[in-house]
PDB file of C-alpha atoms in Angstrom:
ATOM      1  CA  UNK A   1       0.000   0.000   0.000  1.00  0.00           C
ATOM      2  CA  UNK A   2       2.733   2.519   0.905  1.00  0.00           C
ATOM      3  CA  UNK A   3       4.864   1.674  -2.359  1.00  0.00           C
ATOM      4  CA  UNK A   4       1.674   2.353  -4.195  1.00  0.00           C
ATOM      5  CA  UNK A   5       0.983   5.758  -2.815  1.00  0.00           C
ATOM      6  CA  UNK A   6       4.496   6.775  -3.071  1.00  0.00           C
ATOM      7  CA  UNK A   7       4.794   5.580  -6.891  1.00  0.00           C
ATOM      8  CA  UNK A   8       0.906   7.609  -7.922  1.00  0.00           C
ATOM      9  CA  UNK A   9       2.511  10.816  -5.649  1.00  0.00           C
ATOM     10  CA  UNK A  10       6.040  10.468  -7.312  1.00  0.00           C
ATOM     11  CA  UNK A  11       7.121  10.888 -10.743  1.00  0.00           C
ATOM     12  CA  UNK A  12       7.890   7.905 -13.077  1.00  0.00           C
ATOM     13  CA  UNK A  13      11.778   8.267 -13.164  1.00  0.00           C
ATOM     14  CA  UNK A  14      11.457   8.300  -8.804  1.00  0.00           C
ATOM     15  CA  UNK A  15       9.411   5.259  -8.979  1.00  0.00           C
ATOM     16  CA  UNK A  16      11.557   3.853 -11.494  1.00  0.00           C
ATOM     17  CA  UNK A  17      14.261   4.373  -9.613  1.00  0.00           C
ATOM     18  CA  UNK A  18      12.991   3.392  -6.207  1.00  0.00           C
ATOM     19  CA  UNK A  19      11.719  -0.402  -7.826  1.00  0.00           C
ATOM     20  CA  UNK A  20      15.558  -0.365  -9.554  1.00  0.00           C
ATOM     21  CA  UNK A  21      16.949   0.262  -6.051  1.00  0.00           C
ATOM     22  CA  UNK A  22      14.333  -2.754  -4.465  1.00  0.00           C
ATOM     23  CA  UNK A  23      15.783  -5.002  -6.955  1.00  0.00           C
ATOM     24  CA  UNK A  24      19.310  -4.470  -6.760  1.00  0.00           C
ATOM     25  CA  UNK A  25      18.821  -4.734  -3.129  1.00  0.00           C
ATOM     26  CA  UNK A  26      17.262  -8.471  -3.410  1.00  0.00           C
ATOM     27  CA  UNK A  27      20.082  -9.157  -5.778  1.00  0.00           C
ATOM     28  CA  UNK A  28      22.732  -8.351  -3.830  1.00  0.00           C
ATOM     29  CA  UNK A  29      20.944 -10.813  -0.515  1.00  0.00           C
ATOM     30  CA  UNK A  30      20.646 -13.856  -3.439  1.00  0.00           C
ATOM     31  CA  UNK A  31      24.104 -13.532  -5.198  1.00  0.00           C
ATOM     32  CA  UNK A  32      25.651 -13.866  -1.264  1.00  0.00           C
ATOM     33  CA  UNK A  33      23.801 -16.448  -0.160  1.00  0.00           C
ATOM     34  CA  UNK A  34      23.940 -18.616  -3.801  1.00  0.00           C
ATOM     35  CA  UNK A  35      28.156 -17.968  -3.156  1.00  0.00           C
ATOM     36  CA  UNK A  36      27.751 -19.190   0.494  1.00  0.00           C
ATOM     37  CA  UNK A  37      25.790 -22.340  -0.159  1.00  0.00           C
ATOM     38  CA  UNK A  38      22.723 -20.959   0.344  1.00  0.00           C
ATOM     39  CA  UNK A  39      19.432 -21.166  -2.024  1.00  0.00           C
ATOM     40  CA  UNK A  40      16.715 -19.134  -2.142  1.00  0.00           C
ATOM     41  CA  UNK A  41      13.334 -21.296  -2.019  1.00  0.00           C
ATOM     42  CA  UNK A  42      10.909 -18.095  -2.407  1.00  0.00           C
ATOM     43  CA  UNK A  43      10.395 -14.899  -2.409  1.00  0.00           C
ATOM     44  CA  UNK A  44       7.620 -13.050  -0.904  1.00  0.00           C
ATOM     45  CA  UNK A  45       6.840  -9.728  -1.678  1.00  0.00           C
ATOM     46  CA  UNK A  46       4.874  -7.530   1.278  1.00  0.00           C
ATOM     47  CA  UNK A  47       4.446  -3.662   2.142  1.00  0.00           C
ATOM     48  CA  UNK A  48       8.100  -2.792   3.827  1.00  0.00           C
ATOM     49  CA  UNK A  49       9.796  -5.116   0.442  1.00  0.00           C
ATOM     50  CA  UNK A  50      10.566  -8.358  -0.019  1.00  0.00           C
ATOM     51  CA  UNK A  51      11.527 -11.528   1.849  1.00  0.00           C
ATOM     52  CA  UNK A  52      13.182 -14.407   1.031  1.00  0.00           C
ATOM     53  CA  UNK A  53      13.180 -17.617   2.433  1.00  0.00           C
ATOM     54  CA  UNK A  54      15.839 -19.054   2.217  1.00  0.00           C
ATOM     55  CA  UNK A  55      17.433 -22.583   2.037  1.00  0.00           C
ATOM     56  CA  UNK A  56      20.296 -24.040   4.252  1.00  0.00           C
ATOM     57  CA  UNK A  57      20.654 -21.197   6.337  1.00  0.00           C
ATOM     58  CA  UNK A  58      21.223 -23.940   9.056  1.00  0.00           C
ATOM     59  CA  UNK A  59      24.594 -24.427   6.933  1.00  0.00           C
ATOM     60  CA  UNK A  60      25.714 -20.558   7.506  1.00  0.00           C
ATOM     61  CA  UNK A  61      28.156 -19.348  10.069  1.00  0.00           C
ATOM     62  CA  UNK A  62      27.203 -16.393  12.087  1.00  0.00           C
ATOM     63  CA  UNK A  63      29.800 -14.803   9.588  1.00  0.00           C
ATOM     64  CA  UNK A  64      27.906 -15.991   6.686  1.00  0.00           C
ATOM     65  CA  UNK A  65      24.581 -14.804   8.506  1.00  0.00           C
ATOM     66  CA  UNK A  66      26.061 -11.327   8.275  1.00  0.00           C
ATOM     67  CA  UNK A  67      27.707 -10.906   5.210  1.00  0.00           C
ATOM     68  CA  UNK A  68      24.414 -12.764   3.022  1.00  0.00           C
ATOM     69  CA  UNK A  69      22.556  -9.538   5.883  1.00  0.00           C
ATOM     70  CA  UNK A  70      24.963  -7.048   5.009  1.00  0.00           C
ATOM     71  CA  UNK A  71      24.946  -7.473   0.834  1.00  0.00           C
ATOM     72  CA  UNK A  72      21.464  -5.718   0.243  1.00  0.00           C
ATOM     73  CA  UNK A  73      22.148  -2.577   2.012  1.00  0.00           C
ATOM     74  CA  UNK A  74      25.814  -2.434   0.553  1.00  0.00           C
ATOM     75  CA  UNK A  75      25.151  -3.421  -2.796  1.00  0.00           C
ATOM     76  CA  UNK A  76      22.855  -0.155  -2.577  1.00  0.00           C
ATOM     77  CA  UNK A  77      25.416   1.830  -0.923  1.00  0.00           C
ATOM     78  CA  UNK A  78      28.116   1.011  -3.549  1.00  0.00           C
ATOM     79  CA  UNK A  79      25.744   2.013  -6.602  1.00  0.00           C
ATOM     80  CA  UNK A  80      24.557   4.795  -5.090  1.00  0.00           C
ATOM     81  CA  UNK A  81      28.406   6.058  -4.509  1.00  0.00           C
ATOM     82  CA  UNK A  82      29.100   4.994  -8.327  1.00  0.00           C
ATOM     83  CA  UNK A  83      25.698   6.846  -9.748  1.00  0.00           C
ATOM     84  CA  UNK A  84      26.659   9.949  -8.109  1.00  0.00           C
ATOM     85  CA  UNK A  85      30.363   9.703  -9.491  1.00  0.00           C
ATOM     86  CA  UNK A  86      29.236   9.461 -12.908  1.00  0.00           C
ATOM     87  CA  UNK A  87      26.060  11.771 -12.918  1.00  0.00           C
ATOM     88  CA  UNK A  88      28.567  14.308 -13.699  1.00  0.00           C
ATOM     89  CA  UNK A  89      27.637  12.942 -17.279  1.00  0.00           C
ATOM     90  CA  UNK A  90      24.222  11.351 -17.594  1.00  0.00           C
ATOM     91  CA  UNK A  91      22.606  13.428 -14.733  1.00  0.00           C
ATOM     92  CA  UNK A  92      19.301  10.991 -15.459  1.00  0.00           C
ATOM     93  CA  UNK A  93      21.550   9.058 -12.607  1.00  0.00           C
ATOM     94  CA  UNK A  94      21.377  11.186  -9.817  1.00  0.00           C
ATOM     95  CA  UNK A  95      17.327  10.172  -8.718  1.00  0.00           C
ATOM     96  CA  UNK A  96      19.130   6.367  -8.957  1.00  0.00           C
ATOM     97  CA  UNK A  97      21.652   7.051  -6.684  1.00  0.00           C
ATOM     98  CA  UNK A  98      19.745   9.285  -4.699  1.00  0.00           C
ATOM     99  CA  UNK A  99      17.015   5.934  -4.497  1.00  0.00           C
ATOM    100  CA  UNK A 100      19.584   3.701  -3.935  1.00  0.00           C
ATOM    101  CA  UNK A 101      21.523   5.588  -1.141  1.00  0.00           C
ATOM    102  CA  UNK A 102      18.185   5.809   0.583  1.00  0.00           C
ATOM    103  CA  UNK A 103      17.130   2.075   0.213  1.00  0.00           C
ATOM    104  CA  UNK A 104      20.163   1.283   1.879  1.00  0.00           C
ATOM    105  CA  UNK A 105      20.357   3.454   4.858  1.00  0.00           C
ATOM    106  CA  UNK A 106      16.438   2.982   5.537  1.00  0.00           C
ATOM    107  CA  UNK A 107      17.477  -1.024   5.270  1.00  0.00           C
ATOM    108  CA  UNK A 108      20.168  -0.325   8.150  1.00  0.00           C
ATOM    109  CA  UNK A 109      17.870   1.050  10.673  1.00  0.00           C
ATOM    110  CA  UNK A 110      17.540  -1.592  13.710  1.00  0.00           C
ATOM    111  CA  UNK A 111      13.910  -2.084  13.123  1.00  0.00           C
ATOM    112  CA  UNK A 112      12.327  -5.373  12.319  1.00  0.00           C
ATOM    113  CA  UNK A 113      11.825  -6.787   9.830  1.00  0.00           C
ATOM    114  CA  UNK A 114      14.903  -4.617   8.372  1.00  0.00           C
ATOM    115  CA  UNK A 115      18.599  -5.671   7.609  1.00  0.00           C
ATOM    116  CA  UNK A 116      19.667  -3.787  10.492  1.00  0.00           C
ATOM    117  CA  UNK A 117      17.793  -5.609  13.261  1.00  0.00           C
ATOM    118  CA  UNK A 118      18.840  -8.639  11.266  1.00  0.00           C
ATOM    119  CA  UNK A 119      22.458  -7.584  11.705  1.00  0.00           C
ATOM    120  CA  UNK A 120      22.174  -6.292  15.502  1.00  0.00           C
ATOM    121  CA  UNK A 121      20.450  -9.687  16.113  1.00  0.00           C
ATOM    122  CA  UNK A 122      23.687 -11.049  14.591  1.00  0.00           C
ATOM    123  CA  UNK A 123      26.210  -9.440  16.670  1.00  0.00           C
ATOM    124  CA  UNK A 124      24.828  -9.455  19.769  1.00  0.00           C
ATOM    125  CA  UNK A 125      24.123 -13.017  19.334  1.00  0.00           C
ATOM    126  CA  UNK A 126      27.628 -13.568  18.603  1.00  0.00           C
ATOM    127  CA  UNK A 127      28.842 -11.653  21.784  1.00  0.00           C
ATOM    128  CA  UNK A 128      25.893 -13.507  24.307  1.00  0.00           C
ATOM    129  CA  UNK A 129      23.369 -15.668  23.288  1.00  0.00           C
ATOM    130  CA  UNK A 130      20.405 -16.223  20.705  1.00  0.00           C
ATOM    131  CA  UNK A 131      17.833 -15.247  23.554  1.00  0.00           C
ATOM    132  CA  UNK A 132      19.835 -12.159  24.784  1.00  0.00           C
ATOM    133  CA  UNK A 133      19.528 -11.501  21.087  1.00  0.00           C
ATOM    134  CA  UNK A 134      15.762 -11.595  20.138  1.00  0.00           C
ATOM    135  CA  UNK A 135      15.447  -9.741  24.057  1.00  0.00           C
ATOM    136  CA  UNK A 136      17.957  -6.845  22.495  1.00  0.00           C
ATOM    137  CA  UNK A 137      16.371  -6.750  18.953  1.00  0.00           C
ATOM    138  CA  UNK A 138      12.909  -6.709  20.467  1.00  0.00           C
ATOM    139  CA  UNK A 139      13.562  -3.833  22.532  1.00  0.00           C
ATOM    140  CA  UNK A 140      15.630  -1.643  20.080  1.00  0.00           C
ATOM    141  CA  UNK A 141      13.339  -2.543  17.217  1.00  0.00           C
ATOM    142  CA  UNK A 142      10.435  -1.167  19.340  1.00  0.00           C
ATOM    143  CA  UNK A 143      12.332   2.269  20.309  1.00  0.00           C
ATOM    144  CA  UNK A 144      13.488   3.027  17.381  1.00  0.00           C
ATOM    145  CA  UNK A 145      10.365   2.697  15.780  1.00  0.00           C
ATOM    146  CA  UNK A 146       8.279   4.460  17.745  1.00  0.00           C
ATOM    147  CA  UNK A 147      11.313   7.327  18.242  1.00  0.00           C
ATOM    148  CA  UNK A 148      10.246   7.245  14.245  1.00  0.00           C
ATOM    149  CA  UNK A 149       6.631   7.540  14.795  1.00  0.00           C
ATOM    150  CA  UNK A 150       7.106  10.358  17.205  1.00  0.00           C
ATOM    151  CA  UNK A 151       9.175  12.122  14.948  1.00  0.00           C
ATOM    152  CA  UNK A 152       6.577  11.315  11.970  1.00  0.00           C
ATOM    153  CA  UNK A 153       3.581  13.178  13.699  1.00  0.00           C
ATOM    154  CA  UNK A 154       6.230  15.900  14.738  1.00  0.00           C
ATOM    155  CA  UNK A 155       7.051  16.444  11.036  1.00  0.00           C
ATOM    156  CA  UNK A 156       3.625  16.836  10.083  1.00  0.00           C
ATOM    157  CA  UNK A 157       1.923  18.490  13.138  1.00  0.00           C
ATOM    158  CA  UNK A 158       4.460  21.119  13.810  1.00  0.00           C
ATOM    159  CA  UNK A 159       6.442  21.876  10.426  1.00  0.00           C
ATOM    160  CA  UNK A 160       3.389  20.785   7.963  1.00  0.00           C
ATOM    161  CA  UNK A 161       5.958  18.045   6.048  1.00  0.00           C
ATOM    162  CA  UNK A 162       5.196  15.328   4.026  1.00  0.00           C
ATOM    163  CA  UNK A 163       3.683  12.215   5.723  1.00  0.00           C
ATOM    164  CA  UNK A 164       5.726   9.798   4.660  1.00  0.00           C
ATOM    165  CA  UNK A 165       7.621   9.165   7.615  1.00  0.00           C
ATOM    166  CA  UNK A 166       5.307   8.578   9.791  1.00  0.00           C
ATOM    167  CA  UNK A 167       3.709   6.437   7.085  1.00  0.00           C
ATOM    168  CA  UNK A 168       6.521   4.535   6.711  1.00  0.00           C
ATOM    169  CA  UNK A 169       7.454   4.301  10.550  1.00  0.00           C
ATOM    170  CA  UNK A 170       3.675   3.264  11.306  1.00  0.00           C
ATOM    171  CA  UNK A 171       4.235   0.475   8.758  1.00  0.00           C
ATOM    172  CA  UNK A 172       7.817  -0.521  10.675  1.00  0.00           C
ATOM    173  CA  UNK A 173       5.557  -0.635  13.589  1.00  0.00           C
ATOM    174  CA  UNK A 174       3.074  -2.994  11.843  1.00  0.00           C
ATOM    175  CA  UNK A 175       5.482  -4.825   9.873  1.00  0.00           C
ATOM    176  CA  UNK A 176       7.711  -5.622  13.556  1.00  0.00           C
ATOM    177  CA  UNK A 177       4.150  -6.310  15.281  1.00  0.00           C
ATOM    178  CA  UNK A 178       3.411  -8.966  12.801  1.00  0.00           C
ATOM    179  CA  UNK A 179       6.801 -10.630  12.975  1.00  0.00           C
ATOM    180  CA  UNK A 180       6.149 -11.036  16.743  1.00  0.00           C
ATOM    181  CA  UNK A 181       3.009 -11.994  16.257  1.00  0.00           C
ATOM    182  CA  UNK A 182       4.005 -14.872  13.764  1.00  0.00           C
ATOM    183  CA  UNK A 183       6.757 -15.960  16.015  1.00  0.00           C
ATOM    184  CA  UNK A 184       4.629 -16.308  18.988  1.00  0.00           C
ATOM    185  CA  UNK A 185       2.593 -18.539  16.496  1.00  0.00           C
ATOM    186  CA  UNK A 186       5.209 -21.156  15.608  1.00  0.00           C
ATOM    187  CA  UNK A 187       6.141 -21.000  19.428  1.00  0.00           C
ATOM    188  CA  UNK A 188       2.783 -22.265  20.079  1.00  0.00           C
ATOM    189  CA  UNK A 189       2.660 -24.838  17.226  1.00  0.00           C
TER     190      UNK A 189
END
């Protein structure tokens, strides 16, 4: 729903752009995880992007875990530093970088169902424990979100910006309420 009202409000090179920056994204996740052993059984596409479910990931090293983590958001980090160096002469490539460079930093924020809670789950499990981790994620995942959210309505209430932060964080908020929600369920199974 979001992706939709952000591709009817934008213009077609922006939306172009921002589905270019979605894909290379995905790509960069699958080529990692293909070169780690790792297949990809499906992917599922919802309102924060996609997911992918992935095959042997009981075969991948806490290492592997974050590198396969860490290739979406760099893979848009890296184009969008390589657009911008050459939009010096097709400046059509600035929006791409500019969509890019966004897609990857939004993917870093600690907020589930993101990369970055994926990667603080990562680390933290790597310094403790798996539960220590899902306690950790949980709680940052919830802060930052709502610090988001807060920041969202403050945006719009007070300096009459555009809504789509606190679209977007409202949707973090529903997307990481779901998660929990499904995990609970297989818990229970």
């Amino acid at each position: 729903m979001l992706l939709a009202v952000f591709i009817y409000a934008a213009s077609p090179l922006l939306a172009l752009a921002v589905l270019l920056a979605a894909v290379c994204h995905e790509l960069g996740h699958y080529l990692t995880l293909c070169a780690l052993g790792a297949g990809v059984a499906q992917v599922r596409i919802c309102a924060l992007g996609a997911e992918m479910v992935v095959e042997g990931r009981s075969h991948l090293s806490y290492g592997g875990e974050l590198l396969s983590t860490l290739a979406g958001p760099l893979t848009n980090l890296v184009l969008a530093f390589l657009m911008a160096r050459t939009g010096r002469w097709a400046e059509v490539l600035y929006p791409l970088a500019g969509a890019q460079l966004v897609l990857g930093c939004f993917n870093l924020l600690p907020i589930r169902p993101l990369d970055g809670s994926s990667i603080l789950w990562i680390v933290v499990a790597c310094m403790k424990e798996p539960f220590t981790a899902d306690r950790v994620t949980d709680a940052v995942s919830a802060g930052t979100a709502m610090l988001l959210t807060v920041a969202g309505i403050w945006l719009v209430l007070r300096r009459g910006g555009s809504p789509f932060l606190l679209v977007g964080a409202a949707g973090l908020l529903a997307g990481m309420w779901r998660k929990k929600v499904l995990v609970k369920r297989q818990k229970n199974r």
